[in-house]
Coordinates of C-alpha atoms in Angstrom, one line a residue:
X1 CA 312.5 104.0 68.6
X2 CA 313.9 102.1 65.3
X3 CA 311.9 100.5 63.0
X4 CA 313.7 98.1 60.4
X5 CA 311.5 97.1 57.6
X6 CA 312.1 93.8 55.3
X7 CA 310.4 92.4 52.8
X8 CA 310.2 90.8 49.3
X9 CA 310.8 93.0 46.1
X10 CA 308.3 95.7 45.2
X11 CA 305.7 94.7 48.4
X12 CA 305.7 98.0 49.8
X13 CA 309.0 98.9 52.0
X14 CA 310.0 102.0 50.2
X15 CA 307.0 103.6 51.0
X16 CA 306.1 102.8 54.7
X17 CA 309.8 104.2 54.7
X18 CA 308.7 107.4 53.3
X19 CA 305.8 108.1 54.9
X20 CA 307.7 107.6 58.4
X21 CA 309.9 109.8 57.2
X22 CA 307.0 112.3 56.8
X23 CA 306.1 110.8 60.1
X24 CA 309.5 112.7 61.5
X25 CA 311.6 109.4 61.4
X26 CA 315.3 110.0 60.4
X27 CA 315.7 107.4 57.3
X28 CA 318.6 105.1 56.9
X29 CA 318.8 102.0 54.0
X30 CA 321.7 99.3 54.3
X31 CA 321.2 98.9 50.6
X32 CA 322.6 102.6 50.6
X33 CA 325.5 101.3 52.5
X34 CA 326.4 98.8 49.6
X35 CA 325.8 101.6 47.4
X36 CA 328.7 103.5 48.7
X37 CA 330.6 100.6 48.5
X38 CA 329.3 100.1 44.7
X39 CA 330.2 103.7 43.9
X40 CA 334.0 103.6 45.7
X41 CA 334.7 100.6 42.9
X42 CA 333.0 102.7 40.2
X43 CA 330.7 99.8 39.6
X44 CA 327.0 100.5 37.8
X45 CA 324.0 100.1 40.2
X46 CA 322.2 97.5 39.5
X47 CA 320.4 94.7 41.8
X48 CA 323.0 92.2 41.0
X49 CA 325.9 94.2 42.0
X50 CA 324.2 95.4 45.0
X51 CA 323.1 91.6 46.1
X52 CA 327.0 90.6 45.0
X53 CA 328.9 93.7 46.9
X54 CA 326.3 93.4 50.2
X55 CA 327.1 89.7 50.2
X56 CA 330.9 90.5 49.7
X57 CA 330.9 93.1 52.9
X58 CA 329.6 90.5 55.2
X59 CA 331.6 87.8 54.0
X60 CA 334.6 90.2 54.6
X61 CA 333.6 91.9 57.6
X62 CA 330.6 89.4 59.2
X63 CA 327.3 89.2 58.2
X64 CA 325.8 92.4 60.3
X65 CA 328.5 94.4 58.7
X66 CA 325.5 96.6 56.9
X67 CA 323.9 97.2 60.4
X68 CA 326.8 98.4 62.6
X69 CA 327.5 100.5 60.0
X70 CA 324.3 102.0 59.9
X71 CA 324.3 102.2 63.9
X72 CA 326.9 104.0 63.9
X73 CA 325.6 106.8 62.5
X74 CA 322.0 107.1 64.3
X75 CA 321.2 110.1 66.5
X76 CA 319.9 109.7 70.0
X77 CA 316.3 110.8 70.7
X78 CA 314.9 110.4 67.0
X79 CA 312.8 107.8 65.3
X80 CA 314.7 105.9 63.1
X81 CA 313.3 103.6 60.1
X82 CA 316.1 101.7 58.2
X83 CA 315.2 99.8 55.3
X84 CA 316.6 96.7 53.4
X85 CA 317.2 94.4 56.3
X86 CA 317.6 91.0 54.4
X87 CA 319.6 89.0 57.0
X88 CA 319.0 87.6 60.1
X89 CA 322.7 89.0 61.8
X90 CA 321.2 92.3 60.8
X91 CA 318.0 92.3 62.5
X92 CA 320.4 91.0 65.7
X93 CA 322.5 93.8 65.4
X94 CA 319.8 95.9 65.6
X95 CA 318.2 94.5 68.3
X96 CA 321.4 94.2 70.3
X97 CA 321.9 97.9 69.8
X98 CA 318.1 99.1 70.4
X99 CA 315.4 97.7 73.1
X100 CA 313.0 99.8 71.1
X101 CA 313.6 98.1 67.5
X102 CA 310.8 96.7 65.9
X103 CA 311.4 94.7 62.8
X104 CA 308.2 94.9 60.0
X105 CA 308.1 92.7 57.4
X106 CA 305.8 94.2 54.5
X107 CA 304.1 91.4 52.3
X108 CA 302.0 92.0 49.2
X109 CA 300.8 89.4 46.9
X110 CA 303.2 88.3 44.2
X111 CA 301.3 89.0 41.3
X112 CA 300.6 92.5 42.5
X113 CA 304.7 93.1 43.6
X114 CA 305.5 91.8 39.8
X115 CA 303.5 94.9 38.3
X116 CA 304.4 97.0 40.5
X117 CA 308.0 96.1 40.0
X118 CA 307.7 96.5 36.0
X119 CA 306.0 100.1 36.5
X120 CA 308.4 101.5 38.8
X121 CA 311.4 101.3 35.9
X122 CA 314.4 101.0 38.5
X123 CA 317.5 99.9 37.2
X124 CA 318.3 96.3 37.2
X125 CA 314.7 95.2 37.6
X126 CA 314.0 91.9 36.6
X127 CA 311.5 92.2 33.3
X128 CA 309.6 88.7 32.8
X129 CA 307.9 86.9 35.4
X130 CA 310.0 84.2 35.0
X131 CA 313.1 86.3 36.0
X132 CA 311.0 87.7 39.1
X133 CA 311.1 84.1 40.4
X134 CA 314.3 83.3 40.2
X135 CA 315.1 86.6 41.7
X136 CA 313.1 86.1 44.4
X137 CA 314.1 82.5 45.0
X138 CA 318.4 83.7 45.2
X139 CA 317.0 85.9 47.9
X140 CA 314.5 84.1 49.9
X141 CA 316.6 80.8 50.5
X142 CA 320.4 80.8 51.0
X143 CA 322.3 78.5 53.9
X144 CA 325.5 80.9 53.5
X145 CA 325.1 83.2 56.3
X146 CA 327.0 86.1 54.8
X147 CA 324.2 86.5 52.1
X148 CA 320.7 87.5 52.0
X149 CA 318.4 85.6 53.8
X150 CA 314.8 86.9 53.3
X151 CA 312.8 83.8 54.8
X152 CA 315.1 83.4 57.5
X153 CA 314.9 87.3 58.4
X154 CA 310.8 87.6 57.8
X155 CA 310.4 84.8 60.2
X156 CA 312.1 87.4 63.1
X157 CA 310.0 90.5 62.5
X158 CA 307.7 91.4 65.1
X159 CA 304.8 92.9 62.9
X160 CA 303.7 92.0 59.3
X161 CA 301.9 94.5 57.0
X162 CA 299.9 93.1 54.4
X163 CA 300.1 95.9 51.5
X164 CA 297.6 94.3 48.8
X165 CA 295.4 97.6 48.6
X166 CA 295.6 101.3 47.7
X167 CA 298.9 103.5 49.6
X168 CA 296.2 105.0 52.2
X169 CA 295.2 101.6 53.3
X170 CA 298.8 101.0 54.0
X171 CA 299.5 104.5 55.8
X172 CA 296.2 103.3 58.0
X173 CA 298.2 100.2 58.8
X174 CA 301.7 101.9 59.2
X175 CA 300.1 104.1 62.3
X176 CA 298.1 101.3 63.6
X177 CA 301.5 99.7 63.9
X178 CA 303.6 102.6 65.1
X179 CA 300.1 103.2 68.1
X180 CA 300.2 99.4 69.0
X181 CA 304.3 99.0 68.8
X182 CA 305.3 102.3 70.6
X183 CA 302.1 103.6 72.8
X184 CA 298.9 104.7 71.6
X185 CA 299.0 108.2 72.0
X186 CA 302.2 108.3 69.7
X187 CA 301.7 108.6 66.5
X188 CA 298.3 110.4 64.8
X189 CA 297.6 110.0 61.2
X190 CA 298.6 112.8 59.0
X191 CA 296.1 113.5 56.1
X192 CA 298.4 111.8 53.2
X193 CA 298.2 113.3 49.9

C-alpha cells in the first residue's frame, strides 16, 4: 500500500507523514529528490530553489520525473507514504505503478497554516501574510505542466483530511483513513505521545 500526500503549505502533511512512519510505513518525499539535485549544484535550500530545480527536472525529464524516481527505489511488501506530490503527472505515475495508491490531500484553514508556517522557522518560509499569498497562488494555479500544480493535483486525491484541530485529532483521522482506504482491521491507533 502507498499513500501520497499533497497539500497546501504548512496544513499538516509532514506530520500524517510521520506518524505513518511510526505507523511502520517506509517514508519517501519528492521534495527530497529535488534536494539532491539542489545539493549536486551546491545551491542553498530554500523554497524557491526547490519550486525552481523540481520545475527544472520535469521540464528536462517530463513532469513525473520526481515520481519514477522515487518508484524506483520502493521495496515490495511495505507501506509506503511519499510526500510532496504537487503535480498531477506525479500522482499518475504513482497510480500507474501501484493499484494500492491512495492520494490524501491534507487541508487546514489558511489563517491557521500561516501561523503555523511562521512558528515552524524553516528556511525560505515566507514571513508576511502578504508573501503567503503569493506563495500559495505560484503554486496552486500554473497551465505549464512541468511545474507545480496544487489545485490541479488536490482535485485527484482520493481522501481529504481536514487538519484545523490539535495533532491527536488528526492521528484519529489518519487511521480512520488508513481502516476505511486499506481494510478495517489494518491499522489500530497507537497511543501518540
Amino acid at each position: 500500500m502507498i499513500v501520497g500526500l499533497t497539500g497546501r503549505m504548512a496544513s499538516g502533511k509532514g506530520t500524517v507523514a510521520h506518524y505513518l512512519v511510526e505507523l511502520g510505513f517506509q517514508f519517501f518525499s519528492l521534495s527530497d529528490e529535488i534536494r539532491l539535485e539542489l545539493r549536486t549544484k551546491n545551491m542553498p535550500e530554500s523554497r524557491e530553489n526547490l519550486t525552481l530545480t523540481g520545475n527544472e527536472l520535469r521540464a528536462a525529464w517530463g513532469p513525473a520525473v520526481l515520481a519514477d524516481r522515487v518508484i524506483a527505489k520502493l521495496e515490495a511488501g511495505r507501506p509506503v507514504v511519499i510526500d510532496s506530490i504537487r503535480n498531477p503527472a506525479e500522482v499518475l505515475a504513482l497510480r500507474a505503478h501501484h493499484a494500492d495508491f491512495r492520494l490524501w490531500y491534507i487541508d487546514a484553514h489558511p489563517q491557521i497554516r500561516f501561523e503555523r508556517l511562521k512558528s515552524r522557522g524553516r528556511v525560505g518560509d515566507v514571513q508576511t501574510a502578504q508573501q503567503f499569498q503569493e506563495q500559495e497562488e505560484r503554486e496552486l494555479h500554473n497551465a505549464d505542466p512541468t511545474t507545480q500544480q496544487l489545485l490541479a493535483t488536490e482535485q485527484l486525491a482520493d481522501r481529504r483530511i481536514t487538519n484545523n484541530a490539535d495533532e491527536m485529532t488528526l492521528k484519529k483521522a489518519v487511521v480512520m483513513a488508513l481502516n476505511d482506504d486499506f481494510g478495517a482491521e489494518t491499522f489500530e491507533q497507537r497511543n501518540p505521545s
